[in-house]
PDB file of C-alpha atoms and ligand atoms in Angstrom:
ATOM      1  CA  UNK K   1     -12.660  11.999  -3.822  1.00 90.00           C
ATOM      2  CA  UNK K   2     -13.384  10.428  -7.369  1.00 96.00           C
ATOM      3  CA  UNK K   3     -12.724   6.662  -7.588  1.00 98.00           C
ATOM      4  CA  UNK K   4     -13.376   4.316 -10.988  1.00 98.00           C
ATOM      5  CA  UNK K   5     -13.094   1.064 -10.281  1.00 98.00           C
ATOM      6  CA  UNK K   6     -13.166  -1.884 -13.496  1.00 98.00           C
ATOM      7  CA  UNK K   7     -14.071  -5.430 -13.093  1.00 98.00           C
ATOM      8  CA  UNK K   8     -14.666  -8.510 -14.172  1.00 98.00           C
ATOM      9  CA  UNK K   9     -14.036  -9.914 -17.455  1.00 98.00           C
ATOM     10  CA  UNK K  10     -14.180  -8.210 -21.165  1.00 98.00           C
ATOM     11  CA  UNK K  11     -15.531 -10.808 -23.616  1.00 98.00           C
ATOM     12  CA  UNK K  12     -13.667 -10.102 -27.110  1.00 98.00           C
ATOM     13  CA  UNK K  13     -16.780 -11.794 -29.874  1.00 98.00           C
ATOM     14  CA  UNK K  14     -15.408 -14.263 -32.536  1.00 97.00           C
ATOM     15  CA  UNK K  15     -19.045 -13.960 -34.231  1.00 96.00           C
ATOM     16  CA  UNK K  16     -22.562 -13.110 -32.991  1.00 97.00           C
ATOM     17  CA  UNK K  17     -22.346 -16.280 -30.601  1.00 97.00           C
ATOM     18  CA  UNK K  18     -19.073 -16.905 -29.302  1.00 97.00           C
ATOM     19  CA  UNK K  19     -15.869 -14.846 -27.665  1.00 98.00           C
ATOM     20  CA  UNK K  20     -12.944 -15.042 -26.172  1.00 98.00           C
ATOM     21  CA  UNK K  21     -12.836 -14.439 -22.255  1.00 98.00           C
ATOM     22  CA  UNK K  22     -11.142 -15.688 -18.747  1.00 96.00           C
ATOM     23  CA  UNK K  23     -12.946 -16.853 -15.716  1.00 94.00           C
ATOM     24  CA  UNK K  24     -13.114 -13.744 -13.499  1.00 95.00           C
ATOM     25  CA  UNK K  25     -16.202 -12.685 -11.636  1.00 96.00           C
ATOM     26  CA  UNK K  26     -15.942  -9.169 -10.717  1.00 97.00           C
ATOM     27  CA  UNK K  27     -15.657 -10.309  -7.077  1.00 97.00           C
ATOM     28  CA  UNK K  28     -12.322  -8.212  -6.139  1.00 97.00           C
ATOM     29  CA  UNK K  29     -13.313  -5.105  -7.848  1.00 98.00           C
ATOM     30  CA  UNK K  30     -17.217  -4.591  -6.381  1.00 98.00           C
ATOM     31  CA  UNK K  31     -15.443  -5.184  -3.135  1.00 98.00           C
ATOM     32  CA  UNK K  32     -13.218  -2.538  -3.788  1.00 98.00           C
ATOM     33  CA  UNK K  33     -16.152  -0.241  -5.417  1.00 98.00           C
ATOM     34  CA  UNK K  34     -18.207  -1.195  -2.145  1.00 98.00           C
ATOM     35  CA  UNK K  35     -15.196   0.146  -0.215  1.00 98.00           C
ATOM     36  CA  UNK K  36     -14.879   3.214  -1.417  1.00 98.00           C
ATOM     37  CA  UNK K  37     -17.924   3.742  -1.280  1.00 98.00           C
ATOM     38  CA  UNK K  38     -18.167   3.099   2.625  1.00 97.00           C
ATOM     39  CA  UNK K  39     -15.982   5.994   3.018  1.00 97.00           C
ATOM     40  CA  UNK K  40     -18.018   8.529   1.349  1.00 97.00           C
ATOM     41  CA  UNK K  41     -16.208   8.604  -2.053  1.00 97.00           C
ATOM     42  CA  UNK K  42     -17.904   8.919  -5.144  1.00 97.00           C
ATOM     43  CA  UNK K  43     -17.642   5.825  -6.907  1.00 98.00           C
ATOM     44  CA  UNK K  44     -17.936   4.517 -10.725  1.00 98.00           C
ATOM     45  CA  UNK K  45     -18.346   0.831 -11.238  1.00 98.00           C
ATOM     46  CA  UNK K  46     -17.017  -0.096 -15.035  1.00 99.00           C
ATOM     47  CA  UNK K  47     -18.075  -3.670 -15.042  1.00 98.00           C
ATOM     48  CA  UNK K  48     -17.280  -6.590 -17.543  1.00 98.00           C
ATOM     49  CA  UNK K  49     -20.278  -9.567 -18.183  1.00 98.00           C
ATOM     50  CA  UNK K  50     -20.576 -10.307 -14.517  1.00 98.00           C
ATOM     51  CA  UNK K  51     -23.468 -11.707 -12.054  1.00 98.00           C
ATOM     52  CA  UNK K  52     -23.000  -9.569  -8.902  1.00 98.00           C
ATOM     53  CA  UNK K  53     -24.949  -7.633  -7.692  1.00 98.00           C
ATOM     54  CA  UNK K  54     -24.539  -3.169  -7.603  1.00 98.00           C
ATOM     55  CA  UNK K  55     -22.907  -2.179  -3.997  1.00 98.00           C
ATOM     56  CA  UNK K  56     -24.903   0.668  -2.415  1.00 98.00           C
ATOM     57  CA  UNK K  57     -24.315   4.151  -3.278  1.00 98.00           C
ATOM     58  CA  UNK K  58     -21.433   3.138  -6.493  1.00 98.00           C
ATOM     59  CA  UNK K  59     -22.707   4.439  -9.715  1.00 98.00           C
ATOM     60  CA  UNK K  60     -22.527   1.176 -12.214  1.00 98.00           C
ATOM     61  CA  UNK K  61     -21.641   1.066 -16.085  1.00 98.00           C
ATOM     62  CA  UNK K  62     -21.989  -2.001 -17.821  1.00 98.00           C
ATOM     63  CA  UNK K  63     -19.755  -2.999 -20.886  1.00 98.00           C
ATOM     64  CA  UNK K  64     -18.836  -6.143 -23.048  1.00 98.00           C
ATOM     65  CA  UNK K  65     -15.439  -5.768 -24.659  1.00 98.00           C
ATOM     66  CA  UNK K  66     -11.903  -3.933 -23.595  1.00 98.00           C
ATOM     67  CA  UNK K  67     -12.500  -0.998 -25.874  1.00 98.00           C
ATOM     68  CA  UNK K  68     -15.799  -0.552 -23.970  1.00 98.00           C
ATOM     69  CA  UNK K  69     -14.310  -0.364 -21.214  1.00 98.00           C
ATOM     70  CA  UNK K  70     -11.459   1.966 -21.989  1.00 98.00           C
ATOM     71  CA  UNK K  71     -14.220   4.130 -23.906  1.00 98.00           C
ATOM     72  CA  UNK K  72     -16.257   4.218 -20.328  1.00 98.00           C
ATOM     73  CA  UNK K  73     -13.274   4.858 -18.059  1.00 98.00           C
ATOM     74  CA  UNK K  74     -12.010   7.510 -19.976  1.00 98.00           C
ATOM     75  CA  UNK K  75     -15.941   9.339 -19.917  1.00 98.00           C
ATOM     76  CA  UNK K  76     -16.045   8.753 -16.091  1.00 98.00           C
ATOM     77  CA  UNK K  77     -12.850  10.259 -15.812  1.00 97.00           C
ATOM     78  CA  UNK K  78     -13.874  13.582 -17.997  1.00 95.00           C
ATOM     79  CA  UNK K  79     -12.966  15.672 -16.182  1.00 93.00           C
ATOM     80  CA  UNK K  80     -10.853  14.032 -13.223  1.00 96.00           C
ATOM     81  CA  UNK K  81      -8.118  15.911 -11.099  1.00 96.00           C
ATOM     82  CA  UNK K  82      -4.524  14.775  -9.975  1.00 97.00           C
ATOM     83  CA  UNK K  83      -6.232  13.099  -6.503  1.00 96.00           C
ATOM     84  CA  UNK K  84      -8.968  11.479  -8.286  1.00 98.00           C
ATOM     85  CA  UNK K  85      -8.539   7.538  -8.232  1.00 98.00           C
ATOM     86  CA  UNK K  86      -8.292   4.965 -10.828  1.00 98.00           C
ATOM     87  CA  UNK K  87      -8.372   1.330  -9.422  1.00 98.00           C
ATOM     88  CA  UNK K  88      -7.911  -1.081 -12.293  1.00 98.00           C
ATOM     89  CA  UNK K  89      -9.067  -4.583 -11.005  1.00 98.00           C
ATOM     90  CA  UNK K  90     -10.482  -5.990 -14.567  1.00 98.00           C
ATOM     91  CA  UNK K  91      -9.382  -8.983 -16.805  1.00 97.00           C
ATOM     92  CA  UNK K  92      -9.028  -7.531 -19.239  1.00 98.00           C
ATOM     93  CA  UNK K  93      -8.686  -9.696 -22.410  1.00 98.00           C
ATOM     94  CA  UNK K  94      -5.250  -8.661 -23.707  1.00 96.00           C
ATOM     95  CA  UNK K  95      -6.491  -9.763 -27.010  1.00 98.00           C
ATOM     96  CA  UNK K  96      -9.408  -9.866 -29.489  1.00 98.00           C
ATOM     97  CA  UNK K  97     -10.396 -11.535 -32.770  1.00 97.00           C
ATOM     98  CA  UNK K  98      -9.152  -9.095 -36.069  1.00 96.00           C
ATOM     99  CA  UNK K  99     -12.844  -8.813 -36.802  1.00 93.00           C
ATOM    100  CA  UNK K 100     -16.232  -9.845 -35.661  1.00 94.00           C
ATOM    101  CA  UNK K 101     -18.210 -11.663 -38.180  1.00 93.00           C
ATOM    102  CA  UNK K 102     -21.990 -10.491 -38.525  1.00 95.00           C
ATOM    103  CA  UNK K 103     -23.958 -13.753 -38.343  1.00 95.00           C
ATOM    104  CA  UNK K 104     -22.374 -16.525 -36.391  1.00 95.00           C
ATOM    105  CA  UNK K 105     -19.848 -18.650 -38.831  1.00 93.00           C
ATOM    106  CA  UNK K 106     -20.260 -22.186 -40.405  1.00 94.00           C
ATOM    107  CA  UNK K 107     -17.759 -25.046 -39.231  1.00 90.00           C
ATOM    108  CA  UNK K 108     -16.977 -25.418 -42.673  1.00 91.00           C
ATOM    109  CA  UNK K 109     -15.958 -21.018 -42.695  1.00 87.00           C
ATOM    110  CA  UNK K 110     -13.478 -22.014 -40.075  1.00 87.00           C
ATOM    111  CA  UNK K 111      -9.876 -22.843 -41.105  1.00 89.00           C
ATOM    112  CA  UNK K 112      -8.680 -23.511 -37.640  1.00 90.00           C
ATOM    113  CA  UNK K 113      -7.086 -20.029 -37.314  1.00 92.00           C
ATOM    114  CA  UNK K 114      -8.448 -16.935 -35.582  1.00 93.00           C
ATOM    115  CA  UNK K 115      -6.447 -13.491 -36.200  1.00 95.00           C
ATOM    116  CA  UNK K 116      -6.066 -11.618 -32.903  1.00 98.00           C
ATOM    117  CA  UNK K 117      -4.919  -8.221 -32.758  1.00 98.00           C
ATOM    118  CA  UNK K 118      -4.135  -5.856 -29.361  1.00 98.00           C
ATOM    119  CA  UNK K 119      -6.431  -4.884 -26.845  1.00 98.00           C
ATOM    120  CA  UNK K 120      -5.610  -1.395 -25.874  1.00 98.00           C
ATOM    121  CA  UNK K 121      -3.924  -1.561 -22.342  1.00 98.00           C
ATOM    122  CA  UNK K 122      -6.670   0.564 -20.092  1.00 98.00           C
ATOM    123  CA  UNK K 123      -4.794   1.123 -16.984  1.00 98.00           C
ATOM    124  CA  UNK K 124      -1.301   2.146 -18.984  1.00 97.00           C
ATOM    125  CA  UNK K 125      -3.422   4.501 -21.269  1.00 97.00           C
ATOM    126  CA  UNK K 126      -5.126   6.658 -18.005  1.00 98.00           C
ATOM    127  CA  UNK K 127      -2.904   9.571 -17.627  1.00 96.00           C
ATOM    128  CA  UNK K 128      -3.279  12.063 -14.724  1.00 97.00           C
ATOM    129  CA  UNK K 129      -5.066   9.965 -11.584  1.00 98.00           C
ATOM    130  CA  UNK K 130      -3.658   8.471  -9.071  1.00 98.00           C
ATOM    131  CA  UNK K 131      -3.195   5.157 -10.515  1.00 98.00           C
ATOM    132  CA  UNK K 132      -3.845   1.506  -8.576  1.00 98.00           C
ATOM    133  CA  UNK K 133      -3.059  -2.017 -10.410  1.00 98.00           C
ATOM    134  CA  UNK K 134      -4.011  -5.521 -10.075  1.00 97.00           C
ATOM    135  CA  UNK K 135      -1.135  -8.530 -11.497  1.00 94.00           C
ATOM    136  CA  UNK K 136      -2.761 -12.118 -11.082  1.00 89.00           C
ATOM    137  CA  UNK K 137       0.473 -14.177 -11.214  1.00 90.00           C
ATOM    138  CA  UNK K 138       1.420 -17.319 -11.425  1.00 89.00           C
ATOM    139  CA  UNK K 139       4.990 -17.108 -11.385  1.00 91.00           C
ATOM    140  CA  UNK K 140       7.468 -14.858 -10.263  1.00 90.00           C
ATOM    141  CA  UNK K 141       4.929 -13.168  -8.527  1.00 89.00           C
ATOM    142  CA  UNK K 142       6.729 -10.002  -6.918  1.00 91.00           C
ATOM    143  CA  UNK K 143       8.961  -9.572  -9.742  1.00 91.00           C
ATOM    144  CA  UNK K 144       6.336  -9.508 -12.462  1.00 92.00           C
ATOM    145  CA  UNK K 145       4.179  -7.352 -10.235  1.00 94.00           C
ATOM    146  CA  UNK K 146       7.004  -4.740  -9.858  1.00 94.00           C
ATOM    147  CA  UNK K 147       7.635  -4.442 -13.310  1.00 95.00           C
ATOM    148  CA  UNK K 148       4.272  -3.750 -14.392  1.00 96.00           C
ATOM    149  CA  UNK K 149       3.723  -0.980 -11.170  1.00 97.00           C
ATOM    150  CA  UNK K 150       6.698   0.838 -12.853  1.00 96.00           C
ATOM    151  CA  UNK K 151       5.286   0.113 -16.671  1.00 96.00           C
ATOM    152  CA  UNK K 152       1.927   1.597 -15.793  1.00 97.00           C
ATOM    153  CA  UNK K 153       3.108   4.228 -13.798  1.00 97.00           C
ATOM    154  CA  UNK K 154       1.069   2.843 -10.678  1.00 98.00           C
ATOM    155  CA  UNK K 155       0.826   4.389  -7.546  1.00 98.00           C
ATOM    156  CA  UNK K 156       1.542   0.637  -5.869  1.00 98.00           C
ATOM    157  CA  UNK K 157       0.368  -2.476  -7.511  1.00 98.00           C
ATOM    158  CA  UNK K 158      -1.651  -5.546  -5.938  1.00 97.00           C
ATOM    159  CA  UNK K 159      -0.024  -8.743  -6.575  1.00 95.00           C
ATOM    160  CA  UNK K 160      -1.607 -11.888  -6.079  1.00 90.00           C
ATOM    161  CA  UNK K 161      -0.823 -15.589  -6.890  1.00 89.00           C
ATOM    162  CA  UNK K 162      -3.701 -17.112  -8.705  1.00 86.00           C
ATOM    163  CA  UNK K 163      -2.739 -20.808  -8.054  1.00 87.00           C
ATOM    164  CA  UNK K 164      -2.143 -20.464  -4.385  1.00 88.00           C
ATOM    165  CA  UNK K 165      -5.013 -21.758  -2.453  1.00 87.00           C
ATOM    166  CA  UNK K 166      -7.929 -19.459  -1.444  1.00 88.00           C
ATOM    167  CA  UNK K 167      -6.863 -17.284  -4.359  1.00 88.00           C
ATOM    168  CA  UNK K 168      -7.523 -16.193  -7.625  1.00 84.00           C
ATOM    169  CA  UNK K 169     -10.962 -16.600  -9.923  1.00 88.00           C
ATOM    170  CA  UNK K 170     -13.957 -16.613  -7.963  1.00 87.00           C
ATOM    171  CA  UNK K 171     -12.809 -17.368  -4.340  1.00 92.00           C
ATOM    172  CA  UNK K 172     -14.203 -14.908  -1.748  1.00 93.00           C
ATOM    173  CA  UNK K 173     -10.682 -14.809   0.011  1.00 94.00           C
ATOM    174  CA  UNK K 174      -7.310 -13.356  -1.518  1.00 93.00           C
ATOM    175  CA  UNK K 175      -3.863 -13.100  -0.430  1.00 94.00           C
ATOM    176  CA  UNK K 176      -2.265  -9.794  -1.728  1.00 95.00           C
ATOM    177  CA  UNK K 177       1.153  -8.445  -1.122  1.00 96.00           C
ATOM    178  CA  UNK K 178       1.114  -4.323  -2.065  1.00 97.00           C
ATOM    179  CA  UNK K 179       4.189  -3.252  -3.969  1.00 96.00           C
ATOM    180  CA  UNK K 180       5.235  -0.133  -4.766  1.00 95.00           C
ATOM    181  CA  UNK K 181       7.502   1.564  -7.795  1.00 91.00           C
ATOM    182  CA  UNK K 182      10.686   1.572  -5.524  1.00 88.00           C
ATOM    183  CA  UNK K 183      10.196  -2.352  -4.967  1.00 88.00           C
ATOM    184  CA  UNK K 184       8.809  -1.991  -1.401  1.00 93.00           C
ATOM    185  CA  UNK K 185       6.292  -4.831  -0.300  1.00 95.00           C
ATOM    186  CA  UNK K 186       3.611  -5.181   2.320  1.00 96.00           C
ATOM    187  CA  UNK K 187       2.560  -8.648   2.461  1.00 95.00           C
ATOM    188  CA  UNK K 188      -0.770  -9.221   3.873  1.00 96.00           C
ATOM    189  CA  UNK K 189      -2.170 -12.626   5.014  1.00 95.00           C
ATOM    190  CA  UNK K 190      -5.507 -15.000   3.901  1.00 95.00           C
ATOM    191  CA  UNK K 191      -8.269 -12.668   3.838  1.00 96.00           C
ATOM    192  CA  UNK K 192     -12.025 -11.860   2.456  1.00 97.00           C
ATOM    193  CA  UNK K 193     -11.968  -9.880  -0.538  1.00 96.00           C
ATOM    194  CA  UNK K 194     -13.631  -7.144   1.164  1.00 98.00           C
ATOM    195  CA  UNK K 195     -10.744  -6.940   4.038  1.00 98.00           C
ATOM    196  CA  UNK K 196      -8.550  -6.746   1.243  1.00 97.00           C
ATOM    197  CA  UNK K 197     -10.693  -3.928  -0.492  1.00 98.00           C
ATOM    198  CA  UNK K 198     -11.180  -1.777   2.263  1.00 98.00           C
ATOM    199  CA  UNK K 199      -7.000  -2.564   2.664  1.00 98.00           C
ATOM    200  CA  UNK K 200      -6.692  -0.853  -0.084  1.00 98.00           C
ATOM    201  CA  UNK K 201      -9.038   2.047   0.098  1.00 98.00           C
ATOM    202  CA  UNK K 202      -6.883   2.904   3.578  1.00 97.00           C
ATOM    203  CA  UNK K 203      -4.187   2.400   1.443  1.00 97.00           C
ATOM    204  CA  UNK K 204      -5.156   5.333  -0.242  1.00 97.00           C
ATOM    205  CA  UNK K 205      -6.637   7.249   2.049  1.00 94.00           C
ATOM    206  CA  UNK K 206      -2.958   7.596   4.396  1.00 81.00           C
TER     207      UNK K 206
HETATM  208  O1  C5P C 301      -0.186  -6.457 -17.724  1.00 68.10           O
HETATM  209  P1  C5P C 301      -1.292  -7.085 -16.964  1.00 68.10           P
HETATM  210  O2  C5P C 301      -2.491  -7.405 -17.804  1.00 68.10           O
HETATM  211  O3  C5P C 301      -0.921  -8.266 -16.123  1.00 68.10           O
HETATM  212  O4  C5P C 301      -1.701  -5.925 -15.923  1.00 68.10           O
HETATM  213  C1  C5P C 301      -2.717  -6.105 -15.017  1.00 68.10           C
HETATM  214  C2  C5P C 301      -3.277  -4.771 -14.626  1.00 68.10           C
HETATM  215  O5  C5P C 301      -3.523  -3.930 -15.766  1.00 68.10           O
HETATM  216  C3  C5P C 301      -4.640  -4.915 -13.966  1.00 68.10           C
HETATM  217  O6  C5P C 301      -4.792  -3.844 -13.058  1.00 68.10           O
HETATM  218  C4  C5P C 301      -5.600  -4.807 -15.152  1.00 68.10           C
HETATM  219  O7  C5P C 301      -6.890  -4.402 -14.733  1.00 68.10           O
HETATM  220  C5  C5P C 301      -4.918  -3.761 -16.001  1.00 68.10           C
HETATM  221  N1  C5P C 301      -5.135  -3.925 -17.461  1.00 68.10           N
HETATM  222  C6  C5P C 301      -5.886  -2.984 -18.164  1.00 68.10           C
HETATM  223  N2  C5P C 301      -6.043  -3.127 -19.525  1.00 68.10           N
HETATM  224  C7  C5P C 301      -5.482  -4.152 -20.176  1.00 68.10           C
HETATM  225  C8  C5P C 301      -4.725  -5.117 -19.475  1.00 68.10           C
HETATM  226  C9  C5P C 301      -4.578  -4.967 -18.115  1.00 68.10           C
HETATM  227  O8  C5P C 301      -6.410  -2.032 -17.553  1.00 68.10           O
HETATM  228  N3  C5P C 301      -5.661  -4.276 -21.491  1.00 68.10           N
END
């Protein structure tokens, strides 16, 4: 079995040296690449700015900015069948700056405004995998998370609550509830990001 796996962050550059971003390390996603790749599946890493390092035996591709990433996930998916895998666990910056200046901009350049304009939504725009979502929530958890597993056509979603403790950006523990398209939850308890991984590489593997 094919699996692609994003994560981390996407960094969306104002100028040459500064971006827009979110705190996420990639932790959750090369858990779930190392995972996969502990059963014997062939595994593609897409991978924001991150300090981690490679799990053995995934195949890694580094990238910067949400089209990157999209560009990369769509070549590792080339040529992809119905039971190939796409598990989207990325932050991906939902937005980035209008344009990108070529050398980095005076104070006085600045007027206090910065034009943003869509990222492309990576996870919605894969057609034709089996599909597996991430939705870091800090309200309405369950709700939100069902929503988006319908939206994105998901084959069940992984909902977390960033604020609760042990959770969210950077921690090395997570506490997930799986929800699929018809509602249906599986609440799991306080565990290491790898339990939850290889979680959900059974998940998929039933
Ligand atoms: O809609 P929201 O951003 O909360 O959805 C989260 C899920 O969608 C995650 O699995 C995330 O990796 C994915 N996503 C994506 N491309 C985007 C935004 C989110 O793949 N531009």
């Amino acid at each position: 079995m094919r699996v692609v796996v994003t994560a981390g962050p996407t960094r969306e550059y104002i100028d040459p040296v500064r971006f827009l971003s979110n705190p996420s390390t990639g932790k959750m996603g090369f858990a779930v690449a190392r995972a996969a790749a502990e059963r014997g599946w062939d595994v593609t890493l897409v991978a924001g700015p991150v300090a981690l390092k490679t799990p053995k035996g995934v195949k890694r591709v580094d990238v910067t900015s949400a089209r990157e990433m999209l560009s990369a996930v769509k070549d590792a998916l080339a040529d992809a069948s119905k039971d190939d895998v796409f598990i989207a666990t990325a932050a991906v910056a939902d937005w980035r700056p209008g344009k990108c200046a070529k050398s980095k901009l005076k104070k006085r350049e600045m007027d206090g405004v910065l034009r943003l304009v869509r990222n492309p939504d990576i996870l919605k725009s894969v057609k034709g995998v089996r599909k597996v979502g991430f939705a870091a929530e800090t309200k309405d958890v369950l709700a939100e998370a069902a929503r988006k597993c319908r939206e994105k056509g998901l084959e069940f979603i992984v909902a977390n609550d960033v604020t609760a403790p042990g959770c969210g950006f950077g921690t090395d523990t997570n506490r997930v509830a799986f929800i699929g398209p018809d509602g249906a939850i599986e609440s799991l308890p306080l565990l290491s990001k790898l339990a939850v991984a290889r979680r959900i590489v059974g998940k998929l593997s039933r």
